[in-house]
C-alpha cells in the first residue's frame, strides 16, 4: 500500500500548484529556537518548513567563531557575549557547552509559540514524504494538504 501511495503521489506531483509560504499556520505567532555550535547548513533541508518563520539562533561555545546561516532566513543570532551583556550577573544561569543556551532563545522570543530543534536534526531520507508530513503536522505548522503540497513540489 505504501509503495502504491508513493507512486500515486509522484504521478500527481506535476499537477499541484506552487506552494505559497504566506498561508503557513502560525506564521506570525511562532519562533523557532536553534542552539548551535556549528554552521547551519542543515537548514536547507528544513527550508520548506522553516523559511516563513523567524529563527532565534543561539551560538554556544566560542563567541568569536563565525556561524554561517543559509540566505533567505529571517533570524537573530546571539552568542555568549550577548547572553552576558543582556543578562549581566544572571548570565551564569545559562550553562556553557550544552543545549541550555536554547533557554536564552526562549527568553528572547516575543511570539506566542516557540518550537526548538537541534542543529543535528535532519529530514529523513527514507519515507521522506510521510515523515516530513508527520513532522509538519505534529508541529502544527501547516494543514495536511499544505504538508503534502510542500513535500511533492
PDB file of C-alpha atoms in Angstrom:
ATOM      1  CA  UNK A   1       0.000   0.000   0.000  1.00  0.00           C
ATOM      2  CA  UNK A   2       2.758   2.412   0.917  1.00  0.00           C
ATOM      3  CA  UNK A   3       4.510   1.854  -2.412  1.00  0.00           C
ATOM      4  CA  UNK A   4       1.275   2.440  -4.339  1.00  0.00           C
ATOM      5  CA  UNK A   5       0.618   5.619  -2.427  1.00  0.00           C
ATOM      6  CA  UNK A   6       4.139   6.879  -3.137  1.00  0.00           C
ATOM      7  CA  UNK A   7       3.707   6.161  -6.847  1.00  0.00           C
ATOM      8  CA  UNK A   8       0.348   7.934  -6.899  1.00  0.00           C
ATOM      9  CA  UNK A   9       1.856  10.987  -5.161  1.00  0.00           C
ATOM     10  CA  UNK A  10       4.698  11.046  -7.691  1.00  0.00           C
ATOM     11  CA  UNK A  11       2.204  10.971 -10.574  1.00  0.00           C
ATOM     12  CA  UNK A  12       0.187  13.809  -9.091  1.00  0.00           C
ATOM     13  CA  UNK A  13       3.296  15.845  -8.342  1.00  0.00           C
ATOM     14  CA  UNK A  14       3.170  17.840 -11.552  1.00  0.00           C
ATOM     15  CA  UNK A  15      -0.497  18.758 -11.218  1.00  0.00           C
ATOM     16  CA  UNK A  16      -0.147  20.654  -7.924  1.00  0.00           C
ATOM     17  CA  UNK A  17       0.390  24.439  -7.890  1.00  0.00           C
ATOM     18  CA  UNK A  18       3.449  26.065  -6.333  1.00  0.00           C
ATOM     19  CA  UNK A  19       3.413  26.284  -2.568  1.00  0.00           C
ATOM     20  CA  UNK A  20       2.541  29.650  -1.025  1.00  0.00           C
ATOM     21  CA  UNK A  21       4.505  30.276   2.189  1.00  0.00           C
ATOM     22  CA  UNK A  22       2.229  33.115   3.261  1.00  0.00           C
ATOM     23  CA  UNK A  23      -0.522  30.639   4.140  1.00  0.00           C
ATOM     24  CA  UNK A  24       1.590  28.767   6.719  1.00  0.00           C
ATOM     25  CA  UNK A  25      -0.182  28.217  10.022  1.00  0.00           C
ATOM     26  CA  UNK A  26       1.128  30.252  12.964  1.00  0.00           C
ATOM     27  CA  UNK A  27       3.291  32.367  10.653  1.00  0.00           C
ATOM     28  CA  UNK A  28       3.070  35.409  12.910  1.00  0.00           C
ATOM     29  CA  UNK A  29       2.853  33.515  16.213  1.00  0.00           C
ATOM     30  CA  UNK A  30       5.848  31.154  16.139  1.00  0.00           C
ATOM     31  CA  UNK A  31       9.596  31.486  16.674  1.00  0.00           C
ATOM     32  CA  UNK A  32      11.994  28.617  16.040  1.00  0.00           C
ATOM     33  CA  UNK A  33      14.880  28.453  18.526  1.00  0.00           C
ATOM     34  CA  UNK A  34      18.079  26.666  17.473  1.00  0.00           C
ATOM     35  CA  UNK A  35      21.016  26.155  19.835  1.00  0.00           C
ATOM     36  CA  UNK A  36      24.191  25.582  17.819  1.00  0.00           C
ATOM     37  CA  UNK A  37      27.945  25.146  17.788  1.00  0.00           C
ATOM     38  CA  UNK A  38      28.269  24.768  14.006  1.00  0.00           C
ATOM     39  CA  UNK A  39      27.225  26.235  10.660  1.00  0.00           C
ATOM     40  CA  UNK A  40      23.550  25.830   9.945  1.00  0.00           C
ATOM     41  CA  UNK A  41      23.696  24.165   6.532  1.00  0.00           C
ATOM     42  CA  UNK A  42      21.147  21.646   7.839  1.00  0.00           C
ATOM     43  CA  UNK A  43      18.508  24.381   7.477  1.00  0.00           C
ATOM     44  CA  UNK A  44      18.471  23.828   3.708  1.00  0.00           C
ATOM     45  CA  UNK A  45      16.606  20.552   4.156  1.00  0.00           C
ATOM     46  CA  UNK A  46      14.142  22.238   6.533  1.00  0.00           C
ATOM     47  CA  UNK A  47      13.646  25.298   4.281  1.00  0.00           C
ATOM     48  CA  UNK A  48      10.131  24.317   3.105  1.00  0.00           C
ATOM     49  CA  UNK A  49       9.025  24.220   6.737  1.00  0.00           C
ATOM     50  CA  UNK A  50      11.118  26.893   8.457  1.00  0.00           C
ATOM     51  CA  UNK A  51      11.694  29.683   5.936  1.00  0.00           C
ATOM     52  CA  UNK A  52       8.430  31.512   6.677  1.00  0.00           C
ATOM     53  CA  UNK A  53       9.237  31.687  10.394  1.00  0.00           C
ATOM     54  CA  UNK A  54      11.551  33.822  12.487  1.00  0.00           C
ATOM     55  CA  UNK A  55      14.591  31.895  13.771  1.00  0.00           C
ATOM     56  CA  UNK A  56      16.364  32.655  17.026  1.00  0.00           C
ATOM     57  CA  UNK A  57      19.809  31.088  16.810  1.00  0.00           C
ATOM     58  CA  UNK A  58      21.870  30.863  19.987  1.00  0.00           C
ATOM     59  CA  UNK A  59      25.534  30.033  19.475  1.00  0.00           C
ATOM     60  CA  UNK A  60      27.145  28.043  22.254  1.00  0.00           C
ATOM     61  CA  UNK A  61      30.878  27.830  22.799  1.00  0.00           C
ATOM     62  CA  UNK A  62      33.432  30.245  21.343  1.00  0.00           C
ATOM     63  CA  UNK A  63      31.686  33.559  20.545  1.00  0.00           C
ATOM     64  CA  UNK A  64      34.452  34.526  18.097  1.00  0.00           C
ATOM     65  CA  UNK A  65      33.599  31.610  15.793  1.00  0.00           C
ATOM     66  CA  UNK A  66      31.533  32.732  12.814  1.00  0.00           C
ATOM     67  CA  UNK A  67      28.306  30.773  12.337  1.00  0.00           C
ATOM     68  CA  UNK A  68      27.003  30.695   8.760  1.00  0.00           C
ATOM     69  CA  UNK A  69      23.252  30.739   8.187  1.00  0.00           C
ATOM     70  CA  UNK A  70      21.914  29.997   4.680  1.00  0.00           C
ATOM     71  CA  UNK A  71      20.496  33.014   2.865  1.00  0.00           C
ATOM     72  CA  UNK A  72      16.777  33.674   2.852  1.00  0.00           C
ATOM     73  CA  UNK A  73      16.001  33.019   6.522  1.00  0.00           C
ATOM     74  CA  UNK A  74      14.733  35.681   8.919  1.00  0.00           C
ATOM     75  CA  UNK A  75      16.857  35.255  12.033  1.00  0.00           C
ATOM     76  CA  UNK A  76      18.548  36.748  15.064  1.00  0.00           C
ATOM     77  CA  UNK A  77      21.916  35.309  16.096  1.00  0.00           C
ATOM     78  CA  UNK A  78      23.079  35.505  19.710  1.00  0.00           C
ATOM     79  CA  UNK A  79      26.280  34.251  21.321  1.00  0.00           C
ATOM     80  CA  UNK A  80      27.818  34.133  24.813  1.00  0.00           C
ATOM     81  CA  UNK A  81      28.773  37.816  24.634  1.00  0.00           C
ATOM     82  CA  UNK A  82      25.120  38.725  24.021  1.00  0.00           C
ATOM     83  CA  UNK A  83      23.984  36.486  26.887  1.00  0.00           C
ATOM     84  CA  UNK A  84      26.464  38.178  29.235  1.00  0.00           C
ATOM     85  CA  UNK A  85      25.515  41.667  28.035  1.00  0.00           C
ATOM     86  CA  UNK A  86      21.745  41.134  28.277  1.00  0.00           C
ATOM     87  CA  UNK A  87      21.593  39.067  31.468  1.00  0.00           C
ATOM     88  CA  UNK A  88      24.511  40.665  33.300  1.00  0.00           C
ATOM     89  CA  UNK A  89      25.326  38.865  36.575  1.00  0.00           C
ATOM     90  CA  UNK A  90      22.459  36.431  35.980  1.00  0.00           C
ATOM     91  CA  UNK A  91      24.130  35.105  32.800  1.00  0.00           C
ATOM     92  CA  UNK A  92      25.580  32.213  34.798  1.00  0.00           C
ATOM     93  CA  UNK A  93      22.113  30.604  34.798  1.00  0.00           C
ATOM     94  CA  UNK A  94      22.760  29.710  31.125  1.00  0.00           C
ATOM     95  CA  UNK A  95      25.389  26.971  31.264  1.00  0.00           C
ATOM     96  CA  UNK A  96      28.150  26.519  28.672  1.00  0.00           C
ATOM     97  CA  UNK A  97      28.714  23.773  26.120  1.00  0.00           C
ATOM     98  CA  UNK A  98      25.316  22.144  26.263  1.00  0.00           C
ATOM     99  CA  UNK A  99      21.956  22.959  24.784  1.00  0.00           C
ATOM    100  CA  UNK A 100      20.924  25.105  27.769  1.00  0.00           C
ATOM    101  CA  UNK A 101      21.630  28.143  25.616  1.00  0.00           C
ATOM    102  CA  UNK A 102      18.266  27.459  23.980  1.00  0.00           C
ATOM    103  CA  UNK A 103      16.692  28.840  27.181  1.00  0.00           C
ATOM    104  CA  UNK A 104      18.164  32.212  26.265  1.00  0.00           C
ATOM    105  CA  UNK A 105      16.423  31.901  22.894  1.00  0.00           C
ATOM    106  CA  UNK A 106      13.146  31.261  24.697  1.00  0.00           C
ATOM    107  CA  UNK A 107      13.713  34.430  26.708  1.00  0.00           C
ATOM    108  CA  UNK A 108      14.386  36.470  23.566  1.00  0.00           C
ATOM    109  CA  UNK A 109      11.258  35.316  21.748  1.00  0.00           C
ATOM    110  CA  UNK A 110       8.331  37.671  21.603  1.00  0.00           C
ATOM    111  CA  UNK A 111       5.982  35.195  19.974  1.00  0.00           C
ATOM    112  CA  UNK A 112       3.096  33.210  21.404  1.00  0.00           C
ATOM    113  CA  UNK A 113       4.641  29.823  20.481  1.00  0.00           C
ATOM    114  CA  UNK A 114       8.200  28.515  20.376  1.00  0.00           C
ATOM    115  CA  UNK A 115       9.451  25.451  18.543  1.00  0.00           C
ATOM    116  CA  UNK A 116      13.004  24.244  19.078  1.00  0.00           C
ATOM    117  CA  UNK A 117      15.215  21.966  17.032  1.00  0.00           C
ATOM    118  CA  UNK A 118      18.833  20.906  17.478  1.00  0.00           C
ATOM    119  CA  UNK A 119      21.409  21.626  14.778  1.00  0.00           C
ATOM    120  CA  UNK A 120      21.921  17.909  14.152  1.00  0.00           C
ATOM    121  CA  UNK A 121      18.299  17.049  13.296  1.00  0.00           C
ATOM    122  CA  UNK A 122      17.829  16.057   9.686  1.00  0.00           C
ATOM    123  CA  UNK A 123      14.852  15.282   7.491  1.00  0.00           C
ATOM    124  CA  UNK A 124      14.667  11.548   6.970  1.00  0.00           C
ATOM    125  CA  UNK A 125      15.635  10.268   3.540  1.00  0.00           C
ATOM    126  CA  UNK A 126      13.618   7.060   3.832  1.00  0.00           C
ATOM    127  CA  UNK A 127       9.884   7.550   3.506  1.00  0.00           C
ATOM    128  CA  UNK A 128      10.739  11.223   3.391  1.00  0.00           C
ATOM    129  CA  UNK A 129       7.292  12.268   2.223  1.00  0.00           C
ATOM    130  CA  UNK A 130       5.412  10.651   5.085  1.00  0.00           C
ATOM    131  CA  UNK A 131       7.869  11.565   7.822  1.00  0.00           C
ATOM    132  CA  UNK A 132       8.092  15.165   6.674  1.00  0.00           C
ATOM    133  CA  UNK A 133       4.330  15.418   6.582  1.00  0.00           C
ATOM    134  CA  UNK A 134       4.165  13.957  10.071  1.00  0.00           C
ATOM    135  CA  UNK A 135       6.765  16.438  11.368  1.00  0.00           C
ATOM    136  CA  UNK A 136       4.957  19.347   9.784  1.00  0.00           C
ATOM    137  CA  UNK A 137       1.618  18.274  11.228  1.00  0.00           C
ATOM    138  CA  UNK A 138       2.981  17.399  14.674  1.00  0.00           C
ATOM    139  CA  UNK A 139       4.406  20.925  14.877  1.00  0.00           C
ATOM    140  CA  UNK A 140       1.054  22.323  13.667  1.00  0.00           C
ATOM    141  CA  UNK A 141       2.981  24.363  11.110  1.00  0.00           C
ATOM    142  CA  UNK A 142       0.546  23.635   8.311  1.00  0.00           C
ATOM    143  CA  UNK A 143      -2.530  21.647   7.329  1.00  0.00           C
ATOM    144  CA  UNK A 144      -2.331  18.105   5.943  1.00  0.00           C
ATOM    145  CA  UNK A 145      -2.986  19.442   2.452  1.00  0.00           C
ATOM    146  CA  UNK A 146      -0.224  22.046   2.757  1.00  0.00           C
ATOM    147  CA  UNK A 147       2.206  19.448   4.120  1.00  0.00           C
ATOM    148  CA  UNK A 148       1.575  17.156   1.180  1.00  0.00           C
ATOM    149  CA  UNK A 149       1.917  20.041  -1.243  1.00  0.00           C
ATOM    150  CA  UNK A 150       5.273  21.094   0.270  1.00  0.00           C
ATOM    151  CA  UNK A 151       6.661  17.592   0.017  1.00  0.00           C
ATOM    152  CA  UNK A 152       5.671  16.792  -3.526  1.00  0.00           C
ATOM    153  CA  UNK A 153       6.870  20.057  -5.057  1.00  0.00           C
TER     154      UNK A 153
END
